[in-house]
Structures are given as structure tokens and as C-alpha cells.
mmCIF file of N, CA, C and O in Angstrom:
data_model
loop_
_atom_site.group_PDB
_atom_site.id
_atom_site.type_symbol
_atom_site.label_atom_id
_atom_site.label_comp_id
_atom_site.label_asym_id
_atom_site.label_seq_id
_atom_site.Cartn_x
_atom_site.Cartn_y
_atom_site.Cartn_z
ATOM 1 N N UNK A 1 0.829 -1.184 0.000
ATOM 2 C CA UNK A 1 0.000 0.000 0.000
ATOM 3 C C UNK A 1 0.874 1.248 0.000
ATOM 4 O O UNK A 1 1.978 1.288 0.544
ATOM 5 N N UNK A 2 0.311 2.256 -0.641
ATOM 6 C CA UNK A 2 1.448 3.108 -0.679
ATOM 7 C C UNK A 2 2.231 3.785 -1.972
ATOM 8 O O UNK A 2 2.066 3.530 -3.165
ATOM 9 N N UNK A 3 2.940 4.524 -1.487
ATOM 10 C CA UNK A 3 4.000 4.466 -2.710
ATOM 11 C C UNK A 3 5.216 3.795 -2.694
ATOM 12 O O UNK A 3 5.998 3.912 -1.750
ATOM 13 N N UNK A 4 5.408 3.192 -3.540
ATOM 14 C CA UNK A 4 6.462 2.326 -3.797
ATOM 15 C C UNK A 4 7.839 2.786 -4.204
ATOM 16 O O UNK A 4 7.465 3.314 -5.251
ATOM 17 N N UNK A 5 9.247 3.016 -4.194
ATOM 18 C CA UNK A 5 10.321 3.559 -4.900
ATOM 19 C C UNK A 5 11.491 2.235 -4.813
ATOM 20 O O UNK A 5 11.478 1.283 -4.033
ATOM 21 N N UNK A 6 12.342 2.507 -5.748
ATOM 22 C CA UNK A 6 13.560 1.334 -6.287
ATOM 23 C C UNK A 6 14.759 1.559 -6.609
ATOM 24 O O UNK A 6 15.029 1.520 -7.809
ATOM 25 N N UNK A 7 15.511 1.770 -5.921
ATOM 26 C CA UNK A 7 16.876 2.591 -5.828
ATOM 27 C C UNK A 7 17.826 2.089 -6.904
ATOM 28 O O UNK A 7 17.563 0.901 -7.093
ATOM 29 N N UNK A 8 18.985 2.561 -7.820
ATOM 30 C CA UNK A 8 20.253 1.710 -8.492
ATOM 31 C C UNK A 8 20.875 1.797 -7.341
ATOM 32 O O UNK A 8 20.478 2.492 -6.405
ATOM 33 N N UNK A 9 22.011 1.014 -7.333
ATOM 34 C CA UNK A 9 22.686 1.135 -6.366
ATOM 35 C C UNK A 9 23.715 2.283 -6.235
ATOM 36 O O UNK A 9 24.511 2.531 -5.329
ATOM 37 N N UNK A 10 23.515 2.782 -7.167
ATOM 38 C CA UNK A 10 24.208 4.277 -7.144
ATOM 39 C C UNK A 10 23.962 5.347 -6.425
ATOM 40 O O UNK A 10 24.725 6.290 -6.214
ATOM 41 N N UNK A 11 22.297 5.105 -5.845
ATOM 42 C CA UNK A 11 21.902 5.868 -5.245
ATOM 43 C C UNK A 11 20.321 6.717 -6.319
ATOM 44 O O UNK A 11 19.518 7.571 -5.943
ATOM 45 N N UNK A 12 20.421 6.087 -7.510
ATOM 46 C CA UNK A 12 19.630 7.292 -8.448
ATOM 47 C C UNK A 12 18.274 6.434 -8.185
ATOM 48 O O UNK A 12 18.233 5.368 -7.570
ATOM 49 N N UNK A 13 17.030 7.199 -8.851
ATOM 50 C CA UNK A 13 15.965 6.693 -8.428
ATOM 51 C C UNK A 13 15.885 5.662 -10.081
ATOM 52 O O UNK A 13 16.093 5.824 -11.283
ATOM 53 N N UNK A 14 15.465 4.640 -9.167
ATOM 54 C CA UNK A 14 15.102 3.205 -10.913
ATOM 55 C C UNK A 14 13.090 3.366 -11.101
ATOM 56 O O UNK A 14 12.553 3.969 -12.031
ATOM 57 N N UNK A 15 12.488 2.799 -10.189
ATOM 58 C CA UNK A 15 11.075 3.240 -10.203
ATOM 59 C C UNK A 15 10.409 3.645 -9.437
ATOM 60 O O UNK A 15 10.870 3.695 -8.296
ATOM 61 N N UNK A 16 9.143 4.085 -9.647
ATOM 62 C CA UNK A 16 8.403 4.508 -8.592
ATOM 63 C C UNK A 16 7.144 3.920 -8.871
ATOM 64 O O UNK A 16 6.918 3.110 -9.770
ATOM 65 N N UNK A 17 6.170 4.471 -7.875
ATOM 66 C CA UNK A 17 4.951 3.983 -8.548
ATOM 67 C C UNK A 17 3.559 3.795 -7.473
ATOM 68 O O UNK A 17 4.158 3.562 -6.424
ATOM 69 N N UNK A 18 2.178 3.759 -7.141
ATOM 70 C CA UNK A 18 1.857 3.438 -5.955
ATOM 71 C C UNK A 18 0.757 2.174 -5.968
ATOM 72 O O UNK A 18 0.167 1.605 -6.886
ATOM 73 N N UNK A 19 0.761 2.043 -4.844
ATOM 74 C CA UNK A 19 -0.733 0.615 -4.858
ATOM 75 C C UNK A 19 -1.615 0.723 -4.012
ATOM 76 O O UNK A 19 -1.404 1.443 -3.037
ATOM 77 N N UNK A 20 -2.931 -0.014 -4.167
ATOM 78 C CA UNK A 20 -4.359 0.813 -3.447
ATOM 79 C C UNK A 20 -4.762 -1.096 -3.297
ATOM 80 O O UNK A 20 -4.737 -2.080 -4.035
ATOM 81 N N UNK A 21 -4.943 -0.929 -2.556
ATOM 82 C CA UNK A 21 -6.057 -2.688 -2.462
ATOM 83 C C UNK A 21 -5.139 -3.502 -2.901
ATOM 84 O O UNK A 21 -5.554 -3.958 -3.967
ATOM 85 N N UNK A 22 -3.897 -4.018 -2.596
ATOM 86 C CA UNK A 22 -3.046 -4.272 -3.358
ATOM 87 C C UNK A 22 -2.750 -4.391 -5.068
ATOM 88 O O UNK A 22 -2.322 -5.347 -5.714
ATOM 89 N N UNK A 23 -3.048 -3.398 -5.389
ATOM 90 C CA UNK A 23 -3.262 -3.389 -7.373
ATOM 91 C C UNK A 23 -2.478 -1.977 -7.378
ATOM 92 O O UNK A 23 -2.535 -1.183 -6.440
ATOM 93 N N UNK A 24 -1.759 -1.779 -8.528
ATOM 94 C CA UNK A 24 -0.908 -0.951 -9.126
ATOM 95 C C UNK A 24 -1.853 -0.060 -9.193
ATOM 96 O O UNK A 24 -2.973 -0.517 -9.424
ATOM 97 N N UNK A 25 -1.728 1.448 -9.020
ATOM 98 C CA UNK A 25 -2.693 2.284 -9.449
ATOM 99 C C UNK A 25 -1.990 4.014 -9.778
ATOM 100 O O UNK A 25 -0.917 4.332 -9.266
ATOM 101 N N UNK A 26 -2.639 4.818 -10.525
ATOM 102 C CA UNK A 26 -1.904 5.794 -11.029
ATOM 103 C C UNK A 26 -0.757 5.961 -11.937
ATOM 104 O O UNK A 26 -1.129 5.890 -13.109
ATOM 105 N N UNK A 27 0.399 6.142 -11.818
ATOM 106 C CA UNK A 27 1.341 6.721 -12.522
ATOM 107 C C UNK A 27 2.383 5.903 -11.874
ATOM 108 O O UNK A 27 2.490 5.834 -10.649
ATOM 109 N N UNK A 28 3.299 5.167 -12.862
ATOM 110 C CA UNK A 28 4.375 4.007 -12.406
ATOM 111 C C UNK A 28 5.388 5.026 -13.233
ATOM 112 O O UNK A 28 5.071 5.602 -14.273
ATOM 113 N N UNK A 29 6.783 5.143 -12.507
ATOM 114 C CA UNK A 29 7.497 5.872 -14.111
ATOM 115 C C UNK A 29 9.216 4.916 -13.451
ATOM 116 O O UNK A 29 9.722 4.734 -12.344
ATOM 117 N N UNK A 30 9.634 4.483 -15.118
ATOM 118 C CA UNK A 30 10.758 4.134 -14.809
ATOM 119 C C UNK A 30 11.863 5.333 -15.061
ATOM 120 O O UNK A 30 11.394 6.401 -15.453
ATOM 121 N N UNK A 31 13.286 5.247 -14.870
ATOM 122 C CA UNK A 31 13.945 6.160 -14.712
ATOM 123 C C UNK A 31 15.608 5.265 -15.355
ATOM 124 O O UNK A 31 16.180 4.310 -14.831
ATOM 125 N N UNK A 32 15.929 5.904 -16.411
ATOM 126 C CA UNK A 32 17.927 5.340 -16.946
ATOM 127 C C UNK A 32 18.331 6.089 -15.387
ATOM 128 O O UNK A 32 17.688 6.700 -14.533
ATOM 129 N N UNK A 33 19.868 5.632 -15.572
ATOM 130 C CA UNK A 33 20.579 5.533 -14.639
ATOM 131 C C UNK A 33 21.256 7.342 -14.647
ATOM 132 O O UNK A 33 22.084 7.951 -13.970
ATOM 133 N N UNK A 34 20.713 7.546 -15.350
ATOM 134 C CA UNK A 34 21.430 8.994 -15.308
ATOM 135 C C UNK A 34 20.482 10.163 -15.080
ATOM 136 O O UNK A 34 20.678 11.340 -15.382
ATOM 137 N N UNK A 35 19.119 9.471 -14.327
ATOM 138 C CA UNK A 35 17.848 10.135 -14.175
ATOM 139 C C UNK A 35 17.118 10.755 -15.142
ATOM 140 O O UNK A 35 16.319 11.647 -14.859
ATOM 141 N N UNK A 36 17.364 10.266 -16.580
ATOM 142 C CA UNK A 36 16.343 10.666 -17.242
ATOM 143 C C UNK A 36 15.068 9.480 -17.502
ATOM 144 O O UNK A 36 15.239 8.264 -17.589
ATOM 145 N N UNK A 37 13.687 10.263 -17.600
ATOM 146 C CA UNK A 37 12.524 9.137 -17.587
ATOM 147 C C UNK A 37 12.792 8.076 -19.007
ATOM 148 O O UNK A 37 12.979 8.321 -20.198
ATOM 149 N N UNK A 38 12.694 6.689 -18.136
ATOM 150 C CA UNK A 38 12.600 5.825 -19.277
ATOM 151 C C UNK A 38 11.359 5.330 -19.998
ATOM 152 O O UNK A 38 11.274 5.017 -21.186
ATOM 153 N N UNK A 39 10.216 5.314 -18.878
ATOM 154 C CA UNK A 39 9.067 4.804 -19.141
ATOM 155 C C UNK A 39 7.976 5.375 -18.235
ATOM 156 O O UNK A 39 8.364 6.115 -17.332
ATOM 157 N N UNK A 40 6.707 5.144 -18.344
ATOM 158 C CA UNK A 40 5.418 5.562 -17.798
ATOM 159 C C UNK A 40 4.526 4.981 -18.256
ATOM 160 O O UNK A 40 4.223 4.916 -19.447
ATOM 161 N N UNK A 41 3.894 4.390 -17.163
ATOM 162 C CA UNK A 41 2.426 3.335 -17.384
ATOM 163 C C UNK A 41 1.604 4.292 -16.663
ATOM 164 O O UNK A 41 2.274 4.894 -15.823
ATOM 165 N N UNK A 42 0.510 4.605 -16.697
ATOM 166 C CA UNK A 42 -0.847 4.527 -16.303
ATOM 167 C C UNK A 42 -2.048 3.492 -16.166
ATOM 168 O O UNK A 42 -2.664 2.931 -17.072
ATOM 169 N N UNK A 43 -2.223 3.386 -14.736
ATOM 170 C CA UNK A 43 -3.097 2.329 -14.239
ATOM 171 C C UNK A 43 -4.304 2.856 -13.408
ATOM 172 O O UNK A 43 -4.257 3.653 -12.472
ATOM 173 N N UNK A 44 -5.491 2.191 -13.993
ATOM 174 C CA UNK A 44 -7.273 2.573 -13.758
ATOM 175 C C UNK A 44 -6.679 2.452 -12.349
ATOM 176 O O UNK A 44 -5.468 2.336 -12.164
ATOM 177 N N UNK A 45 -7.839 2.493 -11.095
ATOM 178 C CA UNK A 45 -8.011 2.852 -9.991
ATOM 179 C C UNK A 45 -8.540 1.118 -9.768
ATOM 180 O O UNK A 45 -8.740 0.657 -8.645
ATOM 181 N N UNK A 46 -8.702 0.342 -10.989
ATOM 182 C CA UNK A 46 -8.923 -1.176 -10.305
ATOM 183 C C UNK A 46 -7.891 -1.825 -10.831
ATOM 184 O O UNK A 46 -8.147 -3.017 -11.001
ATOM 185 N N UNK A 47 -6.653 -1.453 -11.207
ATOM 186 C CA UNK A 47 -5.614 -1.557 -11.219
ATOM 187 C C UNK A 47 -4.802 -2.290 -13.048
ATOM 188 O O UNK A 47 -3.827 -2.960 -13.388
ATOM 189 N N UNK A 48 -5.897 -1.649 -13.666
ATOM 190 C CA UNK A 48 -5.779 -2.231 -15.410
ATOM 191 C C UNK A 48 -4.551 -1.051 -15.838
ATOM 192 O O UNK A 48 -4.346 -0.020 -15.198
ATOM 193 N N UNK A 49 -4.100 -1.311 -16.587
ATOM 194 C CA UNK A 49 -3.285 -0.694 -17.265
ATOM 195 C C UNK A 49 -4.179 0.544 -18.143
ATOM 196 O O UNK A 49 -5.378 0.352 -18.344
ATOM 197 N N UNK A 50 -3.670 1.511 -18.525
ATOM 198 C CA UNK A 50 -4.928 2.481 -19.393
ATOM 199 C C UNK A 50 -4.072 3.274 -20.302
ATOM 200 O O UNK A 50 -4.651 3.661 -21.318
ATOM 201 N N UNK A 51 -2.417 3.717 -20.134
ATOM 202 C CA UNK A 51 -1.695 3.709 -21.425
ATOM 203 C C UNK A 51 0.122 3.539 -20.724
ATOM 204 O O UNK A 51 0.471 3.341 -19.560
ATOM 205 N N UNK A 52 0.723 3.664 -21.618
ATOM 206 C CA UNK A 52 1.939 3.099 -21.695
ATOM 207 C C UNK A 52 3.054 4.146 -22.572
ATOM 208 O O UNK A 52 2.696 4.539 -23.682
ATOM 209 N N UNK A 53 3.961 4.431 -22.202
ATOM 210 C CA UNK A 53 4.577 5.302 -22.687
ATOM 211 C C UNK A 53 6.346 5.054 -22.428
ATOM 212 O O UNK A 53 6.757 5.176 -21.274
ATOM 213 N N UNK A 54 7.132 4.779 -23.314
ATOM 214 C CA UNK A 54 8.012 4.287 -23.562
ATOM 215 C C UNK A 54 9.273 5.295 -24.160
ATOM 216 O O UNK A 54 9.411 5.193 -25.379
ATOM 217 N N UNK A 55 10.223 6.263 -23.472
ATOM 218 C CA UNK A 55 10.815 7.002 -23.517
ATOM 219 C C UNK A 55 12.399 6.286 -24.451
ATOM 220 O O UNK A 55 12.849 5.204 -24.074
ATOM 221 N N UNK A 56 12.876 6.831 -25.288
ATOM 222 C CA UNK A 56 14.383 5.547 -25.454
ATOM 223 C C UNK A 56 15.348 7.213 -25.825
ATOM 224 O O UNK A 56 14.853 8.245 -26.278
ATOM 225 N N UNK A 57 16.652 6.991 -25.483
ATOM 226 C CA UNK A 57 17.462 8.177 -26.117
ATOM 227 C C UNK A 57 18.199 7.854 -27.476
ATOM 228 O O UNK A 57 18.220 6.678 -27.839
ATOM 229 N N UNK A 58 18.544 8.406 -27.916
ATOM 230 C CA UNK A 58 19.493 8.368 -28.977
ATOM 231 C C UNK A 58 20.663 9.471 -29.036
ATOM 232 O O UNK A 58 20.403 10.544 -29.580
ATOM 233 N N UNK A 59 21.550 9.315 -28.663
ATOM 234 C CA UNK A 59 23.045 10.499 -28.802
ATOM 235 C C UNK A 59 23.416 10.328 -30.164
ATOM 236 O O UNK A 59 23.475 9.351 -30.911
ATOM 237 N N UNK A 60 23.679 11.698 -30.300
ATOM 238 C CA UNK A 60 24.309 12.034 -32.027
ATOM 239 C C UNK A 60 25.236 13.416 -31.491
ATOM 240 O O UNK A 60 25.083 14.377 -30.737
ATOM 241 N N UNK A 61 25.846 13.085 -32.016
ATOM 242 C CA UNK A 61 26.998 14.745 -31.669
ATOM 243 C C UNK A 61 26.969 14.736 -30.096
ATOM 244 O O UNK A 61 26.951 13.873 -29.219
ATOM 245 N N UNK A 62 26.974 16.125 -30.160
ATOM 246 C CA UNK A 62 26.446 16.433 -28.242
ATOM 247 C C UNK A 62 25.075 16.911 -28.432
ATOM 248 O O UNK A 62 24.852 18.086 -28.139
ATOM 249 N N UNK A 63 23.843 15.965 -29.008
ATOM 250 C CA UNK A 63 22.784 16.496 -28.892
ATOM 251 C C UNK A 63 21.900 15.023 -28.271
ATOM 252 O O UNK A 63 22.101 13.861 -28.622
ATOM 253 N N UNK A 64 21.130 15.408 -27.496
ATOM 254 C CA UNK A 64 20.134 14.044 -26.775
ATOM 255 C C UNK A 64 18.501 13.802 -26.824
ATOM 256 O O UNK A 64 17.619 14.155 -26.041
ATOM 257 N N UNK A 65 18.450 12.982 -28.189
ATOM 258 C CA UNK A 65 16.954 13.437 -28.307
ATOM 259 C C UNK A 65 16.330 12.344 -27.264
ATOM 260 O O UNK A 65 17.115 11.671 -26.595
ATOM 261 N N UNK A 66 14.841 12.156 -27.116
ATOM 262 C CA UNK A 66 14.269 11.409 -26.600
ATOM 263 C C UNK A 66 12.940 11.301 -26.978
ATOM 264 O O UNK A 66 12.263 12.328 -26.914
ATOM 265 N N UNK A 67 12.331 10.088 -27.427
ATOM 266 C CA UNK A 67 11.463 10.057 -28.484
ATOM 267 C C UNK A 67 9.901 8.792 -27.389
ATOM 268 O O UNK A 67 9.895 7.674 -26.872
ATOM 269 N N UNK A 68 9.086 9.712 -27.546
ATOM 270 C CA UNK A 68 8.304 9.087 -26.652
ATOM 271 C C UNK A 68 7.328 8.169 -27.719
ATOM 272 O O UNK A 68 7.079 8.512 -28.875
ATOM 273 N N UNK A 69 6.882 7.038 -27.118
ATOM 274 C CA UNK A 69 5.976 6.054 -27.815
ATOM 275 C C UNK A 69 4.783 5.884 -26.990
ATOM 276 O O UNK A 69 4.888 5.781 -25.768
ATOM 277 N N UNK A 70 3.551 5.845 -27.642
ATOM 278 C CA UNK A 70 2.805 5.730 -26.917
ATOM 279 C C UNK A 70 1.690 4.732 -27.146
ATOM 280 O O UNK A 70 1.124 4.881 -28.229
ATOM 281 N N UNK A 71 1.154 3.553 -26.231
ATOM 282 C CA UNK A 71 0.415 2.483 -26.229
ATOM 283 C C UNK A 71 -1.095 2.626 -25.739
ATOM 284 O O UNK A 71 -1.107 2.209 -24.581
ATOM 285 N N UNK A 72 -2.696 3.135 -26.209
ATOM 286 C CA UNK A 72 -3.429 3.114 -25.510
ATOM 287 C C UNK A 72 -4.164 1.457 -25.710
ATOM 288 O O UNK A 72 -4.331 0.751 -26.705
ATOM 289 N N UNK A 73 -4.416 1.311 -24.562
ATOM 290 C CA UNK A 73 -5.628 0.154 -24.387
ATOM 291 C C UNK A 73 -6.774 0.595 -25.033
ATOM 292 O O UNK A 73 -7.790 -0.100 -25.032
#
């Protein structure tokens, strides 16, 4: 119950996320090791998934794009 968090051992934050009745609920977000967002689920309040969002980087030069994908149910 609660909010949930998931440390690297580096100290940086890996996920977060919270749970209600024991079921996933709200906003889960994963995190790369260098704290930028890797991912984000959204979950109904009875604990279904409702979209999905999938962050990836790509380095070129010294420029850092980040290209979001997105999954609805």
C-alpha cells in the first residue's frame, strides 16, 4: 500500500509507482541511470493498465533526443 520507490545502487531513483487494495494504481514511471525518464504506465483505480509510454534516447553529436511512444488500451 502506498508508494512504492527502487533505488540503483548508485543511489539514483530506478522506479516509482503506488498501490491501493493491493493493485498498481496511477502513474508508475521508470527512470535510466542517469535520471532521465525511461518509461510511464498509467493504471485505472482497479488496477488495469490504461496507457503506456516508452521514452528511449538516442546520442548524435552532443545532442540528446528522446522520443516518446505511446500504447493506448
Amino acid at each position: 500500500e502506498g508508494v512504492w520507490k527502487y533505488w540503483y545502487e548508485s543511489g539514483g531513483l530506478q522506479n516509482e509507482g503506488s498501490f491501493a487494495n493491493n493493485l498498481q494504481v496511477g502513474t508508475f514511471k521508470s527512470y535510466y541511470e542517469n535520471g532521465n525518464i525511461k518509461s510511464q504506465v498509467e493504471f485505472t483505480e482497479e488496477g488495469k493498465m490504461n496507457s503506456y509510454m516508452f521514452f528511449y534516447e538516442k546520442k548524435t553529436s552532443n545532442q540528446l533526443f528522446v522520443h516518446p511512444t505511446i500504447i493506448l488500451d
